[in-house]
mmCIF file of C-alpha atoms in Angstrom:
data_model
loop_
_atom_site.group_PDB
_atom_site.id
_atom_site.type_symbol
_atom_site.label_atom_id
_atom_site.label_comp_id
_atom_site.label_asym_id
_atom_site.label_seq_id
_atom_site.Cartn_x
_atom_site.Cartn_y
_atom_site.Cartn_z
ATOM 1 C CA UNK P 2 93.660 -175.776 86.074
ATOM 2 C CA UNK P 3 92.986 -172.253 87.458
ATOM 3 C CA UNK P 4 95.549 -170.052 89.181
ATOM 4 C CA UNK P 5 94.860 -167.625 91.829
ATOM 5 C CA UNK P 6 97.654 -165.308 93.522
ATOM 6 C CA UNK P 7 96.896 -163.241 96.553
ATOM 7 C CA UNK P 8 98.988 -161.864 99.441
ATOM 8 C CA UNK P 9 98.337 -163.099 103.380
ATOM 9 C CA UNK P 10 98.654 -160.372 105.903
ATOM 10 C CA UNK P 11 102.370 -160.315 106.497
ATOM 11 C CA UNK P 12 102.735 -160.043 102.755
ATOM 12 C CA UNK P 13 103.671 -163.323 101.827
ATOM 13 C CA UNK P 14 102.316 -164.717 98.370
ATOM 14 C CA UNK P 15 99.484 -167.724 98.394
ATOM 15 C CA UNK P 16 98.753 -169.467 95.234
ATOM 16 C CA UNK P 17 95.354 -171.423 94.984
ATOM 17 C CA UNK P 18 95.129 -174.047 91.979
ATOM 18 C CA UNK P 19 91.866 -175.009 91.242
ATOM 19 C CA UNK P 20 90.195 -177.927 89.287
ATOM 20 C CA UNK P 21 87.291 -175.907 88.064
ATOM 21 C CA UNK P 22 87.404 -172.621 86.126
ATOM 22 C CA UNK P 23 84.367 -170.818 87.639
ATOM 23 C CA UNK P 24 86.329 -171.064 91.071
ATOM 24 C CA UNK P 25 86.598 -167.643 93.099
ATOM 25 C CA UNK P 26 89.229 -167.044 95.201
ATOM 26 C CA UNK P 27 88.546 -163.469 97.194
ATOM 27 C CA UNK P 28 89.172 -164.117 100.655
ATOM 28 C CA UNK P 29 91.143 -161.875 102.563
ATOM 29 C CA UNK P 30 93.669 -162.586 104.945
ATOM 30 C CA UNK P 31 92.235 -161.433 108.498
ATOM 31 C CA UNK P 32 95.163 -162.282 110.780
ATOM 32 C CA UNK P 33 96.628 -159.634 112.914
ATOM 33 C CA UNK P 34 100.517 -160.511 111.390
ATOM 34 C CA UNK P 35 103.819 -158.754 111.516
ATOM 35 C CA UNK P 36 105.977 -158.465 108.322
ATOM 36 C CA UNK P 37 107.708 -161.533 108.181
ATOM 37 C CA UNK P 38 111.180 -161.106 109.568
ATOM 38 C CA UNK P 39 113.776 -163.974 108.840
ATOM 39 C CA UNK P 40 117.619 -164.289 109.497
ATOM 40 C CA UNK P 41 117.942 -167.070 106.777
ATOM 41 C CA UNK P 42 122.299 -167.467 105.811
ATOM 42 C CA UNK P 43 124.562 -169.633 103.913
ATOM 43 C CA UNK P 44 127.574 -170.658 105.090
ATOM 44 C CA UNK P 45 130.106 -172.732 102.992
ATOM 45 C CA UNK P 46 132.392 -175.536 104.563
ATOM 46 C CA UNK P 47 135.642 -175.110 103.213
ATOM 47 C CA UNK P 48 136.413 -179.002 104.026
ATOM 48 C CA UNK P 49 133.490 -180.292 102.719
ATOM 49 C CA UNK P 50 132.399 -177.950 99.517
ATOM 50 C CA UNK P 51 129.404 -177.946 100.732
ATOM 51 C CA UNK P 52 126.722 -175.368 101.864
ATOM 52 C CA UNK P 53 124.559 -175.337 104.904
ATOM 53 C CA UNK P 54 121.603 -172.843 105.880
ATOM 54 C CA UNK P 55 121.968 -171.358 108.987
ATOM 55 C CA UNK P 56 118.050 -170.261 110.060
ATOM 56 C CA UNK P 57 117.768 -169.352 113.622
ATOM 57 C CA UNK P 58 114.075 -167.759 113.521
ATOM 58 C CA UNK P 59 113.075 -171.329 113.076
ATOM 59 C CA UNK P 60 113.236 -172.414 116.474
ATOM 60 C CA UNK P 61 109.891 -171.031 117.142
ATOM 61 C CA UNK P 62 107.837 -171.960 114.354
ATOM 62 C CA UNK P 63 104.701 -174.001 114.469
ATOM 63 C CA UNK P 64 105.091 -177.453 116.287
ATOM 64 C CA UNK P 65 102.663 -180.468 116.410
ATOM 65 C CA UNK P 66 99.696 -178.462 116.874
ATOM 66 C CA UNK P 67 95.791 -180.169 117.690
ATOM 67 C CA UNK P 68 94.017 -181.070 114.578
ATOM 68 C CA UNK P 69 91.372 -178.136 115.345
ATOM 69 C CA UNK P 70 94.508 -175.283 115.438
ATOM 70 C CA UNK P 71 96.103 -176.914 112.203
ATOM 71 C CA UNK P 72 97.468 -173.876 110.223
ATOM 72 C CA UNK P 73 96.689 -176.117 107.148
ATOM 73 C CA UNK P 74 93.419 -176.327 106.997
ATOM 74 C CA UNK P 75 90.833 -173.920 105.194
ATOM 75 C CA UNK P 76 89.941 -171.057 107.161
ATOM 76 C CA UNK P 77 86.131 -171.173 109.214
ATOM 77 C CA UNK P 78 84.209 -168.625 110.983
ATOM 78 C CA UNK P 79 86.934 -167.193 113.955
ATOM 79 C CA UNK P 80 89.796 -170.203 113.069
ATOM 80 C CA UNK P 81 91.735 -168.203 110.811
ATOM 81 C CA UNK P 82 94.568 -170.248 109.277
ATOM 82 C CA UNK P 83 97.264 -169.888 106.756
ATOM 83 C CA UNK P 84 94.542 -170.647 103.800
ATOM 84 C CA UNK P 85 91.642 -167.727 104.437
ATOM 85 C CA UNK P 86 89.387 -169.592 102.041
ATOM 86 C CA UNK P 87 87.027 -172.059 103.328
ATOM 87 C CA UNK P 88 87.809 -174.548 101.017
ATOM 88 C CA UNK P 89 90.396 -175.643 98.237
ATOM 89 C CA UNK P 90 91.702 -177.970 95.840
ATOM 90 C CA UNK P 91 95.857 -177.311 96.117
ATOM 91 C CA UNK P 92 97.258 -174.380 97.353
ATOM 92 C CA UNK P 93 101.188 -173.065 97.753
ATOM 93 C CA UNK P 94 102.303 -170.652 99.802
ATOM 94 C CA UNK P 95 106.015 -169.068 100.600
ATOM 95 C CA UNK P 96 106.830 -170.906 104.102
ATOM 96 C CA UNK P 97 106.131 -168.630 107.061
ATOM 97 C CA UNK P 98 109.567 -169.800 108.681
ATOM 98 C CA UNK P 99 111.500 -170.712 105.836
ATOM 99 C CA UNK P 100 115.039 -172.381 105.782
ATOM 100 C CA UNK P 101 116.218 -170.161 102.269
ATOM 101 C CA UNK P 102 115.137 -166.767 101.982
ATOM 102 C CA UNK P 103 115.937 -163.800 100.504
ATOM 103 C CA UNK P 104 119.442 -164.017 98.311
ATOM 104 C CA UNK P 105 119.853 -167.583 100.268
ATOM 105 C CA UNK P 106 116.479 -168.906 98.236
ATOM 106 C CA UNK P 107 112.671 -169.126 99.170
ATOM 107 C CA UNK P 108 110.699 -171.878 100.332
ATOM 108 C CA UNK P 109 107.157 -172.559 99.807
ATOM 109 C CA UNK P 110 104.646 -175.211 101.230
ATOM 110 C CA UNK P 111 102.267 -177.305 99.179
ATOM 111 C CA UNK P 112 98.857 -178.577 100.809
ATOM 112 C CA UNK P 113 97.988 -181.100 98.759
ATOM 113 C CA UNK P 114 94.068 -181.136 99.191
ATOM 114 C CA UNK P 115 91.620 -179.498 102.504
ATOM 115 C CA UNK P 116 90.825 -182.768 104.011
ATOM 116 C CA UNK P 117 93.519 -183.195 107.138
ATOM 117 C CA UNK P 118 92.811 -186.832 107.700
ATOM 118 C CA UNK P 119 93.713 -187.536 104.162
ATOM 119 C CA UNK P 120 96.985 -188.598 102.495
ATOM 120 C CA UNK P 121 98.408 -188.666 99.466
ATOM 121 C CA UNK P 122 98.004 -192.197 98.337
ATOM 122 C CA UNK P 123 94.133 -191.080 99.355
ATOM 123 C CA UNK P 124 93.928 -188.271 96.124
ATOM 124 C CA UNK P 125 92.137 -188.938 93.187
ATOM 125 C CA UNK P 126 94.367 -189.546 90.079
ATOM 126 C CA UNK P 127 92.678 -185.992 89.217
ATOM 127 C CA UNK P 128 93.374 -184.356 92.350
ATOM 128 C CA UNK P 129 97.060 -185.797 92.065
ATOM 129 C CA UNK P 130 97.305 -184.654 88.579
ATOM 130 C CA UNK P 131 96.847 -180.881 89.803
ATOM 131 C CA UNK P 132 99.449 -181.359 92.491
ATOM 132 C CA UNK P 133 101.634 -182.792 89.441
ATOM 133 C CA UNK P 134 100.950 -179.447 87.592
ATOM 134 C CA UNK P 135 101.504 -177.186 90.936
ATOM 135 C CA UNK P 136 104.796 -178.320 91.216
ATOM 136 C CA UNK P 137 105.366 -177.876 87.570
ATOM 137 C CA UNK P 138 104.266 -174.131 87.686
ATOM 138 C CA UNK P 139 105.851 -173.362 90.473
ATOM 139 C CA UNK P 140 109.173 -175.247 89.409
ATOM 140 C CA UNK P 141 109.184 -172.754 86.063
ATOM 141 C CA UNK P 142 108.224 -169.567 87.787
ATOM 142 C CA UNK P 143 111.327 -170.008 90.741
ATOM 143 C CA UNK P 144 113.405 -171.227 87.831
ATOM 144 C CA UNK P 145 113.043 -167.163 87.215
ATOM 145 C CA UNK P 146 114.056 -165.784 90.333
ATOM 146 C CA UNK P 147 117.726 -164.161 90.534
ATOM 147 C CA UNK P 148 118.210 -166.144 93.493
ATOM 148 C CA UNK P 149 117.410 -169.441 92.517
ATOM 149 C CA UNK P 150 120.036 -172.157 91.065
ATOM 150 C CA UNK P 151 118.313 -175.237 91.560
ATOM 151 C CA UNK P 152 114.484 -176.253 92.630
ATOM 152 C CA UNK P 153 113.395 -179.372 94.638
ATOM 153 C CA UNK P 154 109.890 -180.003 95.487
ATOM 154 C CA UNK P 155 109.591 -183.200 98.016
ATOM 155 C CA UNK P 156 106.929 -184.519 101.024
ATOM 156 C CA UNK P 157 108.241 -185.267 104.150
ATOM 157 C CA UNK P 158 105.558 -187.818 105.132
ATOM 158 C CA UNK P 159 105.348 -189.021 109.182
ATOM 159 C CA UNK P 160 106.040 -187.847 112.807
ATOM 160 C CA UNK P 161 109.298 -190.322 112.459
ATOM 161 C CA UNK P 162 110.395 -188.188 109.671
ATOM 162 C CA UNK P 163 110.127 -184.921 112.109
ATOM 163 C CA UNK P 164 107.175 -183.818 110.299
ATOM 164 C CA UNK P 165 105.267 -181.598 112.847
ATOM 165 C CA UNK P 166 102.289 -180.510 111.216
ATOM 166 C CA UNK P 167 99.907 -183.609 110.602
ATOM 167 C CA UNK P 168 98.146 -182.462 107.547
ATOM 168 C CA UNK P 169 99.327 -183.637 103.992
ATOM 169 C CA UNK P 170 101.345 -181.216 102.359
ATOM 170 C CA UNK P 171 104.890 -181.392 101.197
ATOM 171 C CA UNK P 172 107.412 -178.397 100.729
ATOM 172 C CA UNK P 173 109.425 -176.557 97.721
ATOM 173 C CA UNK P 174 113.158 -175.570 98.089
ATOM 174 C CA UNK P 175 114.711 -172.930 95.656
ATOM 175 C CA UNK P 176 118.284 -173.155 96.266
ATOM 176 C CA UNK P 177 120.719 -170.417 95.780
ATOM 177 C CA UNK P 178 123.197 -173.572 93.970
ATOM 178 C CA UNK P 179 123.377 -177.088 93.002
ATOM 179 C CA UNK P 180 122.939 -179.014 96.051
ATOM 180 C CA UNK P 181 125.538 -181.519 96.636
ATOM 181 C CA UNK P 182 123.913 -184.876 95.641
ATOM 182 C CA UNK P 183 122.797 -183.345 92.711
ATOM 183 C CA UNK P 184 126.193 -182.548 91.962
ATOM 184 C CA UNK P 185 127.835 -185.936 92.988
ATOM 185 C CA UNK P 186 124.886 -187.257 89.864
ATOM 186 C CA UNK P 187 126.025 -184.596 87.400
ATOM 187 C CA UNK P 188 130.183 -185.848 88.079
ATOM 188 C CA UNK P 189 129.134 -189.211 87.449
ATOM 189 C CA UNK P 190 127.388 -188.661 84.414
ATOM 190 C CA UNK P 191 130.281 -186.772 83.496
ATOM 191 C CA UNK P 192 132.747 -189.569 84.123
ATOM 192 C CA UNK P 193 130.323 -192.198 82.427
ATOM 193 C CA UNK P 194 130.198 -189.839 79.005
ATOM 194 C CA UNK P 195 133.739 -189.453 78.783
ATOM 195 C CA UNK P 196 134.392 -192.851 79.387
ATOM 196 C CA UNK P 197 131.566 -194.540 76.860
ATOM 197 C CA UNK P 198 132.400 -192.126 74.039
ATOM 198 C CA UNK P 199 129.090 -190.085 74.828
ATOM 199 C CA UNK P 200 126.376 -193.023 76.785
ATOM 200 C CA UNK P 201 123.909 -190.740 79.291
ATOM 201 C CA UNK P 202 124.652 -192.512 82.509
ATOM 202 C CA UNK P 203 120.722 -192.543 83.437
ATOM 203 C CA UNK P 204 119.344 -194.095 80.291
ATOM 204 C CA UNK P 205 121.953 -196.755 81.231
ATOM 205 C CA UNK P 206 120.843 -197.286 84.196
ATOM 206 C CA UNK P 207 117.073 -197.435 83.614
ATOM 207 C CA UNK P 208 117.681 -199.696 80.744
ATOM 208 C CA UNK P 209 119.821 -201.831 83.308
ATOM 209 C CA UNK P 210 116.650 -202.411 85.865
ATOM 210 C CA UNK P 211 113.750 -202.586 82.502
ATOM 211 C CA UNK P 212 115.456 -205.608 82.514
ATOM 212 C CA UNK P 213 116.028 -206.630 85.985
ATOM 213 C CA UNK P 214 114.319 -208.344 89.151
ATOM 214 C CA UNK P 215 114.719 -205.005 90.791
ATOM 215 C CA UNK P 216 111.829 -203.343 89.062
ATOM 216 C CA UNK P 217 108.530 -202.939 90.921
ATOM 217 C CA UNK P 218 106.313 -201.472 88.376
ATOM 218 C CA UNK P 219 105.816 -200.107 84.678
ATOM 219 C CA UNK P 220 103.447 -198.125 82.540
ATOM 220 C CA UNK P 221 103.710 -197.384 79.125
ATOM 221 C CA UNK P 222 105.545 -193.811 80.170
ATOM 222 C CA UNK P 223 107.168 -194.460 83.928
ATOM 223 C CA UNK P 224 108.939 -196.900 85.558
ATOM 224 C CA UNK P 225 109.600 -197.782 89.182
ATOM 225 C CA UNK P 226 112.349 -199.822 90.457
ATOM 226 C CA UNK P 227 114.646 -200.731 93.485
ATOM 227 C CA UNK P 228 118.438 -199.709 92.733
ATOM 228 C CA UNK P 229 121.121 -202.091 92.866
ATOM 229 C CA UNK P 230 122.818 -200.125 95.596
ATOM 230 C CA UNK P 231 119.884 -199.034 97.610
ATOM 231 C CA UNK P 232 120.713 -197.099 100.829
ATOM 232 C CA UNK P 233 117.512 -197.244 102.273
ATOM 233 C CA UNK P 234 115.460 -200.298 103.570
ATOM 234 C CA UNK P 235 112.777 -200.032 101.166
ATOM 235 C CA UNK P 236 113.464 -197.154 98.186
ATOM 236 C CA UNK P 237 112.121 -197.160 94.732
ATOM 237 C CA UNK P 238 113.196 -194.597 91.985
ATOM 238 C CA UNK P 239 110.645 -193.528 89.689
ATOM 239 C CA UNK P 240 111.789 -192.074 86.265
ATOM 240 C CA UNK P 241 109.655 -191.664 83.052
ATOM 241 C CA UNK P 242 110.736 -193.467 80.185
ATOM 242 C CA UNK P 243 111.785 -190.131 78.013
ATOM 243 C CA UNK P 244 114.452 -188.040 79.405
ATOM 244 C CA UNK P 245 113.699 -185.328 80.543
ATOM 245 C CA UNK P 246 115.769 -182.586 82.795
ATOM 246 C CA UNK P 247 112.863 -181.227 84.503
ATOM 247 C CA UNK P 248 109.475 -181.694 85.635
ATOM 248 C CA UNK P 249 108.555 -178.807 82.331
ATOM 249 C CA UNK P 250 110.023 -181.236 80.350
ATOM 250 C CA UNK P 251 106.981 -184.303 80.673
ATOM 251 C CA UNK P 252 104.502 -184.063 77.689
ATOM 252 C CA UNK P 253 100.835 -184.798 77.907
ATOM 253 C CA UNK P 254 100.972 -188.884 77.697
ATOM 254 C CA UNK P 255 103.429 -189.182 80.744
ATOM 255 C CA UNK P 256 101.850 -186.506 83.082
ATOM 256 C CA UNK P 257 98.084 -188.015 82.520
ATOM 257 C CA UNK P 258 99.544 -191.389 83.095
ATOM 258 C CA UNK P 259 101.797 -190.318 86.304
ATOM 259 C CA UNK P 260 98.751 -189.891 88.815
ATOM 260 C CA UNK P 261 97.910 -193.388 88.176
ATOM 261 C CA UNK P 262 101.891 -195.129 88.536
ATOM 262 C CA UNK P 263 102.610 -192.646 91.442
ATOM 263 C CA UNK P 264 99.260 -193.322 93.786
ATOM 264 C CA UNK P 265 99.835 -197.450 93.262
ATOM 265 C CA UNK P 266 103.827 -196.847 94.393
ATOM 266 C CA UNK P 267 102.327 -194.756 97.662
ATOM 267 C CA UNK P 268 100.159 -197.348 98.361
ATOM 268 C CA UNK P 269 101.756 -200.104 98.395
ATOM 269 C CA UNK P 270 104.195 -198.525 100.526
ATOM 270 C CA UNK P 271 101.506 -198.659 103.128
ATOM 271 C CA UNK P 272 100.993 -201.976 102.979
ATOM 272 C CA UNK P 273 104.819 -203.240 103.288
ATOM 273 C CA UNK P 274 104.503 -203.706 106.753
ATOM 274 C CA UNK P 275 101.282 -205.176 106.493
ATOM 275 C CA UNK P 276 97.710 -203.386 107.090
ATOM 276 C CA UNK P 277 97.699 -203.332 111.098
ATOM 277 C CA UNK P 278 101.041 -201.252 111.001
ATOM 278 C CA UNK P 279 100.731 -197.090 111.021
ATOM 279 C CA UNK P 280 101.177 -195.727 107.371
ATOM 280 C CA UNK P 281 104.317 -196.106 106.261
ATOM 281 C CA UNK P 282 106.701 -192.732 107.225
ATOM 282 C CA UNK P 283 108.410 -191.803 103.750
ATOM 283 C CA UNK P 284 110.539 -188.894 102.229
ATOM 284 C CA UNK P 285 109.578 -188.560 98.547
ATOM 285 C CA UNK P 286 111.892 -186.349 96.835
ATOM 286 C CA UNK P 287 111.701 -184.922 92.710
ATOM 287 C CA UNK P 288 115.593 -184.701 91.684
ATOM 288 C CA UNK P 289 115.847 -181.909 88.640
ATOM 289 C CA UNK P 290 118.457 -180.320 86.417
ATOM 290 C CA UNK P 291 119.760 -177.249 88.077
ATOM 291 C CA UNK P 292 119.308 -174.120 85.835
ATOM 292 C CA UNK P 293 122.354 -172.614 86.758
ATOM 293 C CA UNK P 294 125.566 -173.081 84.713
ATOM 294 C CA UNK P 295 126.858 -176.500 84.747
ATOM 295 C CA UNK P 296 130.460 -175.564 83.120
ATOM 296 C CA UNK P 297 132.311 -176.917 86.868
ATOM 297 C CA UNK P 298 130.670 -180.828 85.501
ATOM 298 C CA UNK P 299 132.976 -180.797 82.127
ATOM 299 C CA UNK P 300 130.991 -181.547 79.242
ATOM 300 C CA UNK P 301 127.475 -182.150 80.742
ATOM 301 C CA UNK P 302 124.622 -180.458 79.979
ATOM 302 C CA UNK P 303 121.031 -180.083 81.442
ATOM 303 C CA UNK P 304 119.510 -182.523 78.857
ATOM 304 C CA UNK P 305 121.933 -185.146 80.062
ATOM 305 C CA UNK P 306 120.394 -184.860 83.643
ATOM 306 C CA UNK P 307 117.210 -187.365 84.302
ATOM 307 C CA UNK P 308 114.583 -186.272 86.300
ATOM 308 C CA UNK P 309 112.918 -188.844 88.437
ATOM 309 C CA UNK P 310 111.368 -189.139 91.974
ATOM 310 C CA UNK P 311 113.053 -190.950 94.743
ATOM 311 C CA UNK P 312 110.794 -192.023 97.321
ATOM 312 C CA UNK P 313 112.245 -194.279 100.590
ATOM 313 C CA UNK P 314 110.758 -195.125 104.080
ATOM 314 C CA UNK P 315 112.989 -195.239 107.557
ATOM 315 C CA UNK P 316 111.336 -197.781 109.081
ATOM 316 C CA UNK P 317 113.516 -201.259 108.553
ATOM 317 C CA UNK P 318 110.607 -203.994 109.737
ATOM 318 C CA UNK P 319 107.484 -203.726 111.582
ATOM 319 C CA UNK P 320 107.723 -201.017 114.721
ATOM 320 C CA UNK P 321 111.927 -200.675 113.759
ATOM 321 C CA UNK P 322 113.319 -197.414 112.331
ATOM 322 C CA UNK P 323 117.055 -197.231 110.325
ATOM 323 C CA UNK P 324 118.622 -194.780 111.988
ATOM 324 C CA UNK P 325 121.814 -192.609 110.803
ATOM 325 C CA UNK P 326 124.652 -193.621 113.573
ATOM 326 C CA UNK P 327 128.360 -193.686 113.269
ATOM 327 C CA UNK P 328 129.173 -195.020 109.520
ATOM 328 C CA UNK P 329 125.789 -193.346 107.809
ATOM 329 C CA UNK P 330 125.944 -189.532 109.790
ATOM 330 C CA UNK P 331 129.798 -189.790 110.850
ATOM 331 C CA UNK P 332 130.968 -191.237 107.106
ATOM 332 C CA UNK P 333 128.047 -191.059 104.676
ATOM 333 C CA UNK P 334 128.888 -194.931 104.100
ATOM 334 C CA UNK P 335 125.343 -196.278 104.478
ATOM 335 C CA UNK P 336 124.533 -199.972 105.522
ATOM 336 C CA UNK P 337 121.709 -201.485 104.340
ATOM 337 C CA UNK P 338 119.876 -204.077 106.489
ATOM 338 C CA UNK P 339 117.128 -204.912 103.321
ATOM 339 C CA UNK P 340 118.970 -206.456 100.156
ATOM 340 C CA UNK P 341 117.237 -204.255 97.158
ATOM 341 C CA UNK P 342 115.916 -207.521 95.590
ATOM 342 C CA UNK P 343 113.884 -208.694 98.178
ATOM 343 C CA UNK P 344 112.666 -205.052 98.957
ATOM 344 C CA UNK P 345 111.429 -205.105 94.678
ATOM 345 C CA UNK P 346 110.001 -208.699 95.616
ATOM 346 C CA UNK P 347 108.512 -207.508 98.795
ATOM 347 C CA UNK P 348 106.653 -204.118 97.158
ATOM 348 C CA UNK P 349 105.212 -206.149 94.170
ATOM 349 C CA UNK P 350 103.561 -208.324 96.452
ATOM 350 C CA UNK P 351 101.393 -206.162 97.842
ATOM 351 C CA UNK P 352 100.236 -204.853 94.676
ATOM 352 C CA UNK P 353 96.699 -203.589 94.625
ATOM 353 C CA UNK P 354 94.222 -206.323 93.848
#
């Protein structure tokens, strides 16, 4: 992998990871742009405990634009974009109307390859292996940042997700503290050590679906199954078989055998709903240690945190969408209309020939 930095107009830093060494990334940024101005806050709800990010500039950023004004896409001739090269393998970029900013954060967005009729599930297990080691890079370097307490890189896949910008590419959060369902994880774990006389609550529960008709597929390094209290129609978590607190933490064997596992999951999530349905709208979200201080979870520490992806769809049955009403927004007591066994059954039966 080769890593470029640069700067776009409004002085904003772009990153372009290549596959080949010889690659030469000299473009320039030719778009007339302002300094980026952005009103990015966080507020804390004293009832809750929680923090929310209060973004106003927002409101007018970029919104469902044709394919041939995509800010995505490479640059060509007179269509300048947000990449000023004319081509590229993966590229990262600090968002142009981020949600953190500043002390609150940063947030960055990850194209995921040039071609803006592609998908993920479409990448070569090389290709995916880069993105793999993109979010890895850029997980460490944020890690570094004064700001930063916690990093989360996910893909927001679908127009039924509210994605507005068609091309594949997913996003990076650097939050300014440990967002609250990591923390809910890290009291549980907590509670589960003091109560076992030192079990990790994760290895338990991995070890719990190995063995179960919940799991949906295994390699020799990752495993993918449906939990016992799903909350989503169809969601699999994907964990690798060593513990590890971060995405740093995978050694060679899993991260050359995680393209492969992680392309099969995406694809068979297309075909759930059978092939004459649109792809399959998903959220797929990378859960990771925080690397601030974790004295508030008494007696855990980041090694006892397991990283894994969890990746989950909205849409219930064919042309039907689970939506958030009363009990899921108005309590955060989820009902699920999909029992997770027969999701599991469902996803290995459209395993790729």
């Amino acid at each position: 992998m080769k890593k470029t930095s640069t700067r776009l107009a409004d002085g904003r830093e772009l990153i372009y990871y290549d596959l080949r060494d010889d690659s030469v990334r000299d473009a320039t940024d030719r778009r007339p742009l302002d300094r980026t101005v952005t009103t990015s806050e966080i507020r804390r709800d004293p009832l809750l405990g929680d923090s929310v990010a209060i973004a106003s500039h927002r409101q007018g950023r970029t919104y469902h634009p044709p394919a041939d004004e995509c800010p995505l896409c490479p640059s060509e001739g007179e269509r300048l974009s947000e990449i000023p090269d004319s081509s590229y393998d993966v590229v990262v970029f600090e968002n142009r109307f981020p949600s953190l900013a500043g002390d609150s954060g940063r947030c960055e967005v990850v194209c995921f390859t040039s071609d803006h009729n592609a998908s993920f599930a479409d990448l070569t297990e090389e290709q995916a292996r880069l993105v793999l080691d993109a979010w890895t890079d850029r997980t460490s370097e944020l890690s570094h940042l004064p700001s930063v307490a916690q990093v989360f890189c996910f893909e927001n896949r679908g127009a039924e997700i509210g994605v507005t910008l068609g091309h594949p590419h997913g996003q990076i959060y650097a939050y300014p503290f440990t967002t609250p369902r990591t923390a809910l994880m890290l009291r549980s774990a907590a509670t589960h050590k003091e109560m076992t006389g030192g079990e990790n609550l994760f290895d338990a529960v991995l070890e719990r679906e190995l063995a179960g008709e919940r799991l949906v597929l295994e390699g020799e390094h990752w495993a993918a199954f449906v939990p016992y209290a799903a909350h989503w129609p169809y969601e699999v978590h994907l964990y690798p078989k060593r513990r590890v607190p971060d995405l740093l933490g995978l050694d060679e064997d899993a991260r050359t055998e995680f393209p492969k596992v992680y392309l099969e999951l995406l694809r068979r999530f297309d075909r759930i709903f059978g092939e004459s349905e649109p792809p399959t709208p998903y959220i797929a979200a990378w859960h990771q240690a925080p690397f601030g201080s974790l004295e508030e979870f008494d007696g855990v520490v980041r090694e006892d945190f397991a990283l894994h992806l969890e990746l989950f769809t909205i849409r219930r049955t064919s042309g039907k969408l689970k939506f958030l009403a009363g009990s899921e927004s108005g309590m955060n007591v989820f009902i699920n209309d999909v029992p997770p066994e027969r999701a599991a059954e469902r996803l290995r039966e459209v395993a790729s020939s």
